[in-house]
């Protein structure tokens, strides 16, 4: 069987640039080279598409030096619609090189300009197949306000919340402050359109609220304040395959010291948090979590994959926190861990994503 040519696209303009680059290191290491030829393309923090080295070690996750895409002077030229899907690159010296036809793009981009539907719309316009989420599900899930609205309309429980825009807070904070107080404490303050817990704060006292909002407003002019749910933090991985949508065994975030699952705990191996998969759950709990995960995925018109984060509340109820349409693939990330625990290797997981993209 002829090999398919896959463009692994990573980096990007968001605050999650380094996490995307680290994910690329894992993907480049694990992708099945017997099935796929790989062209690594990086996006610099300024937004330039550059031809990158096919070197997983270059993008290893290191807490002391997070990986990134550095502008090397090359510029990738994407195929035009209706053509042969030939990828070209202008080298740093100005020479034009033909990299051959490509079959599919694997965009492992997190955050804005990558996980929000914009790059997906770009490739739709170019008529280039790509793996992962589409325009609609990516855009909806990137905006936590609209994600909650969609999930609620589908009868899926979400944490009570108040959405605040910076302009409204600046103009007259009093009514908004009253709505937040009505949520009770603790609350979580988070940017509406950011990921990896960037800009997120836990507020245990009302005098902490203003500072938490400023941290969140630094990432986005729209911010959510959510009721804290008492219970277990459960995550389930969702995958679209040739046989339909299926859910992994659930995992659990176990906090031993940290107040919540923050950036350091997620990616830098910080103390005080354990990522456990499979979680210790009854058969009925597993079935219920998988059912809610698939229902949430279908509610947002999910494509490709998602990680559905939820709380198993002390009351026994399942409350969905959020969907992530391009979850991390770093060595300590939950999404691949859950699929490995479910019997699907890291390399085979990547192949499943690519094949789903090719089918579309």
mmCIF file of C-alpha atoms in Angstrom:
data_model
loop_
_atom_site.group_PDB
_atom_site.id
_atom_site.type_symbol
_atom_site.label_atom_id
_atom_site.label_comp_id
_atom_site.label_asym_id
_atom_site.label_seq_id
_atom_site.Cartn_x
_atom_site.Cartn_y
_atom_site.Cartn_z
ATOM 1 C CA UNK A 1 0.000 0.000 0.000
ATOM 2 C CA UNK A 2 1.316 3.436 -0.953
ATOM 3 C CA UNK A 3 2.162 5.721 1.917
ATOM 4 C CA UNK A 4 -0.016 8.736 2.636
ATOM 5 C CA UNK A 5 1.715 12.072 3.118
ATOM 6 C CA UNK A 6 0.756 13.785 6.362
ATOM 7 C CA UNK A 7 1.569 17.372 7.288
ATOM 8 C CA UNK A 8 1.986 17.619 11.059
ATOM 9 C CA UNK A 9 1.108 21.241 11.860
ATOM 10 C CA UNK A 10 2.011 22.739 15.229
ATOM 11 C CA UNK A 11 3.076 25.828 17.178
ATOM 12 C CA UNK A 12 0.766 28.736 16.508
ATOM 13 C CA UNK A 13 0.023 32.229 17.765
ATOM 14 C CA UNK A 14 -1.766 31.331 20.991
ATOM 15 C CA UNK A 15 -0.471 31.256 24.559
ATOM 16 C CA UNK A 16 -0.368 27.464 24.176
ATOM 17 C CA UNK A 17 2.343 27.591 21.488
ATOM 18 C CA UNK A 18 4.865 25.610 23.532
ATOM 19 C CA UNK A 19 2.370 22.913 24.501
ATOM 20 C CA UNK A 20 1.474 22.440 20.842
ATOM 21 C CA UNK A 21 5.185 22.172 20.017
ATOM 22 C CA UNK A 22 5.670 19.590 22.767
ATOM 23 C CA UNK A 23 2.688 17.634 21.469
ATOM 24 C CA UNK A 24 4.370 17.636 18.054
ATOM 25 C CA UNK A 25 7.445 16.043 19.585
ATOM 26 C CA UNK A 26 5.317 13.163 20.841
ATOM 27 C CA UNK A 27 3.450 12.768 17.557
ATOM 28 C CA UNK A 28 6.601 12.841 15.422
ATOM 29 C CA UNK A 29 8.087 10.171 17.670
ATOM 30 C CA UNK A 30 5.076 7.847 17.564
ATOM 31 C CA UNK A 31 3.524 8.241 14.102
ATOM 32 C CA UNK A 32 3.639 5.070 11.992
ATOM 33 C CA UNK A 33 6.411 5.718 9.486
ATOM 34 C CA UNK A 34 5.548 2.527 7.582
ATOM 35 C CA UNK A 35 2.137 4.003 6.729
ATOM 36 C CA UNK A 36 2.843 7.721 6.513
ATOM 37 C CA UNK A 37 5.406 10.092 5.092
ATOM 38 C CA UNK A 38 5.625 13.112 7.373
ATOM 39 C CA UNK A 39 6.203 16.785 6.640
ATOM 40 C CA UNK A 40 6.505 18.861 9.836
ATOM 41 C CA UNK A 41 5.245 22.433 9.439
ATOM 42 C CA UNK A 42 5.536 24.875 12.314
ATOM 43 C CA UNK A 43 3.691 28.139 12.889
ATOM 44 C CA UNK A 44 5.783 30.782 14.620
ATOM 45 C CA UNK A 45 4.384 32.958 17.385
ATOM 46 C CA UNK A 46 4.030 35.682 14.734
ATOM 47 C CA UNK A 47 2.015 33.411 12.431
ATOM 48 C CA UNK A 48 4.551 32.421 9.755
ATOM 49 C CA UNK A 49 4.312 28.869 8.337
ATOM 50 C CA UNK A 50 7.831 27.400 8.275
ATOM 51 C CA UNK A 51 9.239 24.029 7.258
ATOM 52 C CA UNK A 52 10.471 22.371 10.428
ATOM 53 C CA UNK A 53 12.979 19.631 11.190
ATOM 54 C CA UNK A 54 11.593 16.107 11.455
ATOM 55 C CA UNK A 55 13.255 15.732 14.845
ATOM 56 C CA UNK A 56 11.098 14.713 17.834
ATOM 57 C CA UNK A 57 13.907 15.492 20.279
ATOM 58 C CA UNK A 58 13.881 19.133 19.196
ATOM 59 C CA UNK A 59 10.384 19.498 20.645
ATOM 60 C CA UNK A 60 10.722 17.482 23.831
ATOM 61 C CA UNK A 61 8.768 18.790 26.814
ATOM 62 C CA UNK A 62 11.267 20.331 29.222
ATOM 63 C CA UNK A 63 10.040 22.435 32.137
ATOM 64 C CA UNK A 64 13.287 24.423 32.098
ATOM 65 C CA UNK A 65 13.039 25.223 28.395
ATOM 66 C CA UNK A 66 9.659 24.826 26.719
ATOM 67 C CA UNK A 67 9.934 24.044 22.998
ATOM 68 C CA UNK A 68 8.893 26.529 20.341
ATOM 69 C CA UNK A 69 8.852 27.137 16.607
ATOM 70 C CA UNK A 70 11.566 29.625 15.690
ATOM 71 C CA UNK A 71 11.470 31.477 12.377
ATOM 72 C CA UNK A 72 14.122 29.824 10.200
ATOM 73 C CA UNK A 73 13.427 31.996 7.170
ATOM 74 C CA UNK A 74 11.530 29.368 5.171
ATOM 75 C CA UNK A 75 7.917 29.901 4.089
ATOM 76 C CA UNK A 76 5.468 27.109 3.314
ATOM 77 C CA UNK A 77 3.146 27.642 0.341
ATOM 78 C CA UNK A 78 -0.113 25.733 0.676
ATOM 79 C CA UNK A 79 -1.870 24.167 -2.339
ATOM 80 C CA UNK A 80 -4.587 26.125 -4.095
ATOM 81 C CA UNK A 81 -8.123 24.729 -4.482
ATOM 82 C CA UNK A 82 -8.716 22.453 -7.461
ATOM 83 C CA UNK A 83 -5.030 21.665 -7.946
ATOM 84 C CA UNK A 84 -2.812 18.698 -7.177
ATOM 85 C CA UNK A 85 -2.409 19.513 -3.463
ATOM 86 C CA UNK A 86 1.299 20.049 -3.994
ATOM 87 C CA UNK A 87 3.071 21.618 -1.039
ATOM 88 C CA UNK A 88 5.958 23.972 -1.779
ATOM 89 C CA UNK A 89 8.422 25.852 0.355
ATOM 90 C CA UNK A 90 10.482 28.959 -0.236
ATOM 91 C CA UNK A 91 13.798 28.295 1.474
ATOM 92 C CA UNK A 92 15.634 30.930 3.489
ATOM 93 C CA UNK A 93 17.903 31.593 0.493
ATOM 94 C CA UNK A 94 14.894 32.214 -1.761
ATOM 95 C CA UNK A 95 15.021 28.893 -3.576
ATOM 96 C CA UNK A 96 11.644 27.271 -4.291
ATOM 97 C CA UNK A 97 11.329 23.571 -3.482
ATOM 98 C CA UNK A 98 8.492 21.189 -4.364
ATOM 99 C CA UNK A 99 7.618 18.875 -1.455
ATOM 100 C CA UNK A 100 5.115 16.837 -3.466
ATOM 101 C CA UNK A 101 1.381 16.253 -3.038
ATOM 102 C CA UNK A 102 -0.038 15.980 0.464
ATOM 103 C CA UNK A 103 -2.965 13.817 1.519
ATOM 104 C CA UNK A 104 -4.007 15.227 4.885
ATOM 105 C CA UNK A 105 -3.030 17.758 7.550
ATOM 106 C CA UNK A 106 -2.861 16.805 11.224
ATOM 107 C CA UNK A 107 -3.271 20.172 12.998
ATOM 108 C CA UNK A 108 -2.130 19.660 16.586
ATOM 109 C CA UNK A 109 -2.745 23.284 17.481
ATOM 110 C CA UNK A 110 -4.112 24.456 20.809
ATOM 111 C CA UNK A 111 -5.909 27.700 21.586
ATOM 112 C CA UNK A 112 -6.799 30.620 19.347
ATOM 113 C CA UNK A 113 -5.920 30.529 15.644
ATOM 114 C CA UNK A 114 -5.773 26.742 15.787
ATOM 115 C CA UNK A 115 -8.395 25.127 17.995
ATOM 116 C CA UNK A 116 -11.121 27.704 17.422
ATOM 117 C CA UNK A 117 -12.202 26.786 13.888
ATOM 118 C CA UNK A 118 -10.054 29.344 12.056
ATOM 119 C CA UNK A 119 -7.408 26.972 10.709
ATOM 120 C CA UNK A 120 -10.145 24.448 9.958
ATOM 121 C CA UNK A 121 -11.976 27.030 7.834
ATOM 122 C CA UNK A 122 -8.695 27.848 6.092
ATOM 123 C CA UNK A 123 -8.168 24.243 5.043
ATOM 124 C CA UNK A 124 -11.812 23.896 4.031
ATOM 125 C CA UNK A 125 -11.270 26.870 1.735
ATOM 126 C CA UNK A 126 -8.124 25.293 0.293
ATOM 127 C CA UNK A 127 -9.944 21.952 -0.111
ATOM 128 C CA UNK A 128 -7.219 20.205 1.865
ATOM 129 C CA UNK A 129 -8.363 17.297 4.099
ATOM 130 C CA UNK A 130 -7.478 17.561 7.776
ATOM 131 C CA UNK A 131 -7.850 15.492 10.913
ATOM 132 C CA UNK A 132 -9.593 16.500 14.125
ATOM 133 C CA UNK A 133 -12.446 18.879 14.775
ATOM 134 C CA UNK A 134 -14.286 20.890 12.155
ATOM 135 C CA UNK A 135 -15.204 24.570 12.035
ATOM 136 C CA UNK A 136 -18.400 24.416 14.094
ATOM 137 C CA UNK A 137 -17.396 22.103 16.947
ATOM 138 C CA UNK A 138 -14.000 23.792 17.256
ATOM 139 C CA UNK A 139 -15.532 27.269 17.451
ATOM 140 C CA UNK A 140 -18.298 26.269 19.869
ATOM 141 C CA UNK A 141 -16.002 24.417 22.258
ATOM 142 C CA UNK A 142 -13.359 27.138 22.189
ATOM 143 C CA UNK A 143 -15.918 29.592 23.559
ATOM 144 C CA UNK A 144 -16.917 28.211 26.943
ATOM 145 C CA UNK A 145 -20.041 30.401 27.112
ATOM 146 C CA UNK A 146 -21.550 29.053 23.916
ATOM 147 C CA UNK A 147 -20.388 25.526 24.719
ATOM 148 C CA UNK A 148 -22.426 25.671 27.940
ATOM 149 C CA UNK A 149 -25.435 27.045 26.079
ATOM 150 C CA UNK A 150 -25.301 24.166 23.565
ATOM 151 C CA UNK A 151 -24.824 21.498 26.240
ATOM 152 C CA UNK A 152 -27.688 22.865 28.348
ATOM 153 C CA UNK A 153 -29.974 22.834 25.322
ATOM 154 C CA UNK A 154 -29.130 19.135 24.873
ATOM 155 C CA UNK A 155 -30.093 18.387 28.478
ATOM 156 C CA UNK A 156 -26.522 17.930 29.685
ATOM 157 C CA UNK A 157 -25.740 19.350 33.131
ATOM 158 C CA UNK A 158 -23.139 22.142 33.358
ATOM 159 C CA UNK A 159 -21.896 24.216 36.264
ATOM 160 C CA UNK A 160 -23.885 27.444 36.896
ATOM 161 C CA UNK A 161 -22.024 30.456 35.567
ATOM 162 C CA UNK A 162 -21.956 34.180 34.878
ATOM 163 C CA UNK A 163 -20.400 35.556 31.688
ATOM 164 C CA UNK A 164 -18.674 38.921 32.030
ATOM 165 C CA UNK A 165 -17.284 41.204 29.352
ATOM 166 C CA UNK A 166 -14.546 43.631 30.314
ATOM 167 C CA UNK A 167 -16.494 46.634 29.007
ATOM 168 C CA UNK A 168 -19.554 45.757 31.108
ATOM 169 C CA UNK A 169 -17.419 45.164 34.219
ATOM 170 C CA UNK A 170 -15.684 48.524 33.732
ATOM 171 C CA UNK A 171 -18.944 50.348 33.103
ATOM 172 C CA UNK A 172 -20.935 48.981 36.061
ATOM 173 C CA UNK A 173 -19.581 46.076 38.082
ATOM 174 C CA UNK A 174 -22.227 46.138 40.828
ATOM 175 C CA UNK A 175 -24.970 44.008 39.180
ATOM 176 C CA UNK A 176 -22.411 41.539 37.867
ATOM 177 C CA UNK A 177 -20.797 41.292 41.286
ATOM 178 C CA UNK A 178 -24.228 40.491 42.767
ATOM 179 C CA UNK A 179 -24.746 37.695 40.215
ATOM 180 C CA UNK A 180 -21.340 36.247 41.088
ATOM 181 C CA UNK A 181 -22.050 36.384 44.814
ATOM 182 C CA UNK A 182 -25.252 34.456 44.174
ATOM 183 C CA UNK A 183 -23.196 31.577 42.739
ATOM 184 C CA UNK A 184 -21.647 30.941 46.148
ATOM 185 C CA UNK A 185 -18.012 30.154 46.922
ATOM 186 C CA UNK A 186 -15.670 28.887 45.740
ATOM 187 C CA UNK A 187 -15.897 30.014 42.140
ATOM 188 C CA UNK A 188 -13.529 29.571 39.236
ATOM 189 C CA UNK A 189 -12.670 32.520 37.006
ATOM 190 C CA UNK A 190 -11.502 31.630 33.512
ATOM 191 C CA UNK A 191 -11.093 33.252 30.094
ATOM 192 C CA UNK A 192 -13.918 32.228 27.773
ATOM 193 C CA UNK A 193 -11.583 31.406 24.888
ATOM 194 C CA UNK A 194 -8.319 30.030 26.251
ATOM 195 C CA UNK A 195 -7.143 26.570 27.214
ATOM 196 C CA UNK A 196 -4.604 24.628 29.263
ATOM 197 C CA UNK A 197 -5.843 26.469 32.386
ATOM 198 C CA UNK A 198 -4.098 29.647 31.190
ATOM 199 C CA UNK A 199 -5.537 32.632 33.070
ATOM 200 C CA UNK A 200 -7.663 30.473 35.389
ATOM 201 C CA UNK A 201 -7.976 31.251 39.109
ATOM 202 C CA UNK A 202 -9.825 29.683 42.007
ATOM 203 C CA UNK A 203 -11.559 32.278 44.208
ATOM 204 C CA UNK A 204 -12.277 31.256 47.804
ATOM 205 C CA UNK A 205 -13.113 34.748 49.101
ATOM 206 C CA UNK A 206 -14.849 37.653 47.364
ATOM 207 C CA UNK A 207 -11.922 39.992 47.981
ATOM 208 C CA UNK A 208 -9.913 37.778 45.573
ATOM 209 C CA UNK A 209 -12.386 38.289 42.724
ATOM 210 C CA UNK A 210 -11.058 41.503 41.163
ATOM 211 C CA UNK A 211 -7.493 40.218 40.909
ATOM 212 C CA UNK A 212 -8.701 36.934 39.398
ATOM 213 C CA UNK A 213 -10.749 38.803 36.798
ATOM 214 C CA UNK A 214 -7.738 40.901 35.790
ATOM 215 C CA UNK A 215 -5.707 37.735 35.241
ATOM 216 C CA UNK A 216 -8.467 36.295 33.058
ATOM 217 C CA UNK A 217 -9.072 39.563 31.184
ATOM 218 C CA UNK A 218 -5.393 39.557 30.207
ATOM 219 C CA UNK A 219 -6.220 36.509 28.047
ATOM 220 C CA UNK A 220 -9.709 37.408 26.810
ATOM 221 C CA UNK A 221 -12.163 40.285 27.087
ATOM 222 C CA UNK A 222 -14.900 37.745 27.830
ATOM 223 C CA UNK A 223 -14.615 35.794 31.087
ATOM 224 C CA UNK A 224 -16.667 33.104 32.820
ATOM 225 C CA UNK A 225 -17.188 32.835 36.563
ATOM 226 C CA UNK A 226 -18.380 29.347 37.477
ATOM 227 C CA UNK A 227 -19.667 27.664 40.593
ATOM 228 C CA UNK A 228 -17.118 25.250 42.030
ATOM 229 C CA UNK A 229 -18.438 21.679 42.025
ATOM 230 C CA UNK A 230 -17.551 19.408 44.917
ATOM 231 C CA UNK A 231 -16.658 15.995 43.585
ATOM 232 C CA UNK A 232 -14.201 13.989 41.515
ATOM 233 C CA UNK A 233 -12.602 15.391 38.339
ATOM 234 C CA UNK A 234 -13.219 12.855 35.572
ATOM 235 C CA UNK A 235 -12.083 12.972 31.952
ATOM 236 C CA UNK A 236 -13.089 10.707 29.096
ATOM 237 C CA UNK A 237 -11.556 10.566 25.614
ATOM 238 C CA UNK A 238 -13.853 10.500 22.578
ATOM 239 C CA UNK A 239 -12.771 9.257 19.156
ATOM 240 C CA UNK A 240 -14.536 9.165 15.795
ATOM 241 C CA UNK A 241 -13.644 5.966 13.950
ATOM 242 C CA UNK A 242 -14.865 4.008 10.953
ATOM 243 C CA UNK A 243 -17.166 2.112 13.322
ATOM 244 C CA UNK A 244 -18.690 5.253 14.823
ATOM 245 C CA UNK A 245 -18.028 7.405 17.882
ATOM 246 C CA UNK A 246 -16.612 5.633 20.897
ATOM 247 C CA UNK A 247 -15.439 6.569 24.383
ATOM 248 C CA UNK A 248 -12.364 5.433 26.302
ATOM 249 C CA UNK A 249 -12.177 4.254 29.846
ATOM 250 C CA UNK A 250 -12.465 7.354 32.052
ATOM 251 C CA UNK A 251 -9.485 8.860 33.842
ATOM 252 C CA UNK A 252 -9.338 10.971 36.973
ATOM 253 C CA UNK A 253 -7.413 14.044 38.086
ATOM 254 C CA UNK A 254 -6.491 13.471 41.715
ATOM 255 C CA UNK A 255 -5.387 16.645 43.511
ATOM 256 C CA UNK A 256 -3.287 16.064 46.606
ATOM 257 C CA UNK A 257 -1.953 19.576 47.178
ATOM 258 C CA UNK A 258 -2.984 21.880 44.334
ATOM 259 C CA UNK A 259 -6.188 23.902 44.472
ATOM 260 C CA UNK A 260 -7.025 22.929 40.883
ATOM 261 C CA UNK A 261 -5.506 21.287 37.807
ATOM 262 C CA UNK A 262 -3.388 24.199 36.604
ATOM 263 C CA UNK A 263 -0.865 24.638 33.766
ATOM 264 C CA UNK A 264 2.104 23.374 35.783
ATOM 265 C CA UNK A 265 0.229 20.309 36.952
ATOM 266 C CA UNK A 266 -0.951 19.508 33.428
ATOM 267 C CA UNK A 267 2.294 19.842 31.540
ATOM 268 C CA UNK A 268 5.312 20.332 33.756
ATOM 269 C CA UNK A 269 4.909 17.424 36.127
ATOM 270 C CA UNK A 270 4.293 19.681 39.117
ATOM 271 C CA UNK A 271 3.759 18.127 42.532
ATOM 272 C CA UNK A 272 0.333 17.768 44.046
ATOM 273 C CA UNK A 273 -1.555 16.162 41.153
ATOM 274 C CA UNK A 274 -1.883 12.614 39.834
ATOM 275 C CA UNK A 275 -3.304 11.728 36.412
ATOM 276 C CA UNK A 276 -4.913 8.319 36.868
ATOM 277 C CA UNK A 277 -6.355 6.169 34.089
ATOM 278 C CA UNK A 278 -8.387 4.091 34.351
ATOM 279 C CA UNK A 279 -10.185 5.716 37.263
ATOM 280 C CA UNK A 280 -11.541 3.586 40.060
ATOM 281 C CA UNK A 281 -15.221 3.515 39.166
ATOM 282 C CA UNK A 282 -18.085 1.055 39.129
ATOM 283 C CA UNK A 283 -19.264 -0.438 35.834
ATOM 284 C CA UNK A 284 -22.435 1.662 36.005
ATOM 285 C CA UNK A 285 -20.430 4.845 36.610
ATOM 286 C CA UNK A 286 -18.136 4.078 33.668
ATOM 287 C CA UNK A 287 -21.117 3.479 31.390
ATOM 288 C CA UNK A 288 -22.785 6.720 32.505
ATOM 289 C CA UNK A 289 -19.596 8.761 32.005
ATOM 290 C CA UNK A 290 -19.046 7.298 28.542
ATOM 291 C CA UNK A 291 -22.669 7.997 27.623
ATOM 292 C CA UNK A 292 -22.459 11.637 28.750
ATOM 293 C CA UNK A 293 -19.148 12.041 26.918
ATOM 294 C CA UNK A 294 -20.575 10.772 23.630
ATOM 295 C CA UNK A 295 -23.775 12.810 24.065
ATOM 296 C CA UNK A 296 -21.728 15.965 24.688
ATOM 297 C CA UNK A 297 -19.588 15.245 21.614
ATOM 298 C CA UNK A 298 -22.666 14.787 19.463
ATOM 299 C CA UNK A 299 -24.349 17.893 20.915
ATOM 300 C CA UNK A 300 -21.550 20.134 19.609
ATOM 301 C CA UNK A 301 -21.499 18.289 16.257
ATOM 302 C CA UNK A 302 -18.119 16.811 17.182
ATOM 303 C CA UNK A 303 -15.683 15.520 14.596
ATOM 304 C CA UNK A 304 -12.484 13.554 14.960
ATOM 305 C CA UNK A 305 -11.846 13.647 18.679
ATOM 306 C CA UNK A 306 -12.470 15.422 21.951
ATOM 307 C CA UNK A 307 -11.686 15.090 25.609
ATOM 308 C CA UNK A 308 -14.764 15.633 27.744
ATOM 309 C CA UNK A 309 -14.018 16.904 31.247
ATOM 310 C CA UNK A 310 -16.680 16.488 33.888
ATOM 311 C CA UNK A 311 -17.268 16.291 37.602
ATOM 312 C CA UNK A 312 -18.693 13.268 39.338
ATOM 313 C CA UNK A 313 -20.381 15.357 42.004
ATOM 314 C CA UNK A 314 -20.735 14.246 45.604
ATOM 315 C CA UNK A 315 -24.444 13.912 44.837
ATOM 316 C CA UNK A 316 -23.647 11.315 42.147
ATOM 317 C CA UNK A 317 -24.586 13.660 39.296
ATOM 318 C CA UNK A 318 -22.337 14.156 36.260
ATOM 319 C CA UNK A 319 -21.647 17.810 35.435
ATOM 320 C CA UNK A 320 -19.722 18.581 32.238
ATOM 321 C CA UNK A 321 -16.995 21.167 32.679
ATOM 322 C CA UNK A 322 -15.790 21.485 29.089
ATOM 323 C CA UNK A 323 -14.898 19.787 25.819
ATOM 324 C CA UNK A 324 -11.426 20.100 24.358
ATOM 325 C CA UNK A 325 -11.385 19.465 20.601
ATOM 326 C CA UNK A 326 -7.592 19.181 20.408
ATOM 327 C CA UNK A 327 -6.414 17.786 23.734
ATOM 328 C CA UNK A 328 -2.746 17.545 24.544
ATOM 329 C CA UNK A 329 -0.727 14.523 23.427
ATOM 330 C CA UNK A 330 2.243 15.145 25.702
ATOM 331 C CA UNK A 331 3.641 12.151 27.618
ATOM 332 C CA UNK A 332 1.619 13.005 30.735
ATOM 333 C CA UNK A 333 -1.603 14.052 28.972
ATOM 334 C CA UNK A 334 -4.874 12.354 29.800
ATOM 335 C CA UNK A 335 -6.189 11.796 26.253
ATOM 336 C CA UNK A 336 -3.532 9.313 25.081
ATOM 337 C CA UNK A 337 -3.323 7.755 28.549
ATOM 338 C CA UNK A 338 -7.027 6.917 28.469
ATOM 339 C CA UNK A 339 -6.790 5.303 25.046
ATOM 340 C CA UNK A 340 -3.699 3.323 26.008
ATOM 341 C CA UNK A 341 -5.630 2.078 29.071
ATOM 342 C CA UNK A 342 -8.474 1.174 26.695
ATOM 343 C CA UNK A 343 -6.168 -0.948 24.509
ATOM 344 C CA UNK A 344 -5.229 1.549 21.766
ATOM 345 C CA UNK A 345 -1.532 2.412 21.525
ATOM 346 C CA UNK A 346 -0.292 5.967 21.072
ATOM 347 C CA UNK A 347 0.804 5.245 17.492
ATOM 348 C CA UNK A 348 -2.493 3.580 16.595
ATOM 349 C CA UNK A 349 -4.392 6.502 18.117
ATOM 350 C CA UNK A 350 -2.576 8.904 15.778
ATOM 351 C CA UNK A 351 -3.364 6.608 12.843
ATOM 352 C CA UNK A 352 -7.060 6.595 13.784
ATOM 353 C CA UNK A 353 -7.127 10.408 13.739
ATOM 354 C CA UNK A 354 -5.384 10.573 10.378
ATOM 355 C CA UNK A 355 -7.658 7.958 8.839
ATOM 356 C CA UNK A 356 -10.758 9.822 10.072
ATOM 357 C CA UNK A 357 -9.433 12.932 8.338
ATOM 358 C CA UNK A 358 -8.767 11.028 5.129
ATOM 359 C CA UNK A 359 -12.301 9.582 5.132
ATOM 360 C CA UNK A 360 -13.700 13.120 5.101
#
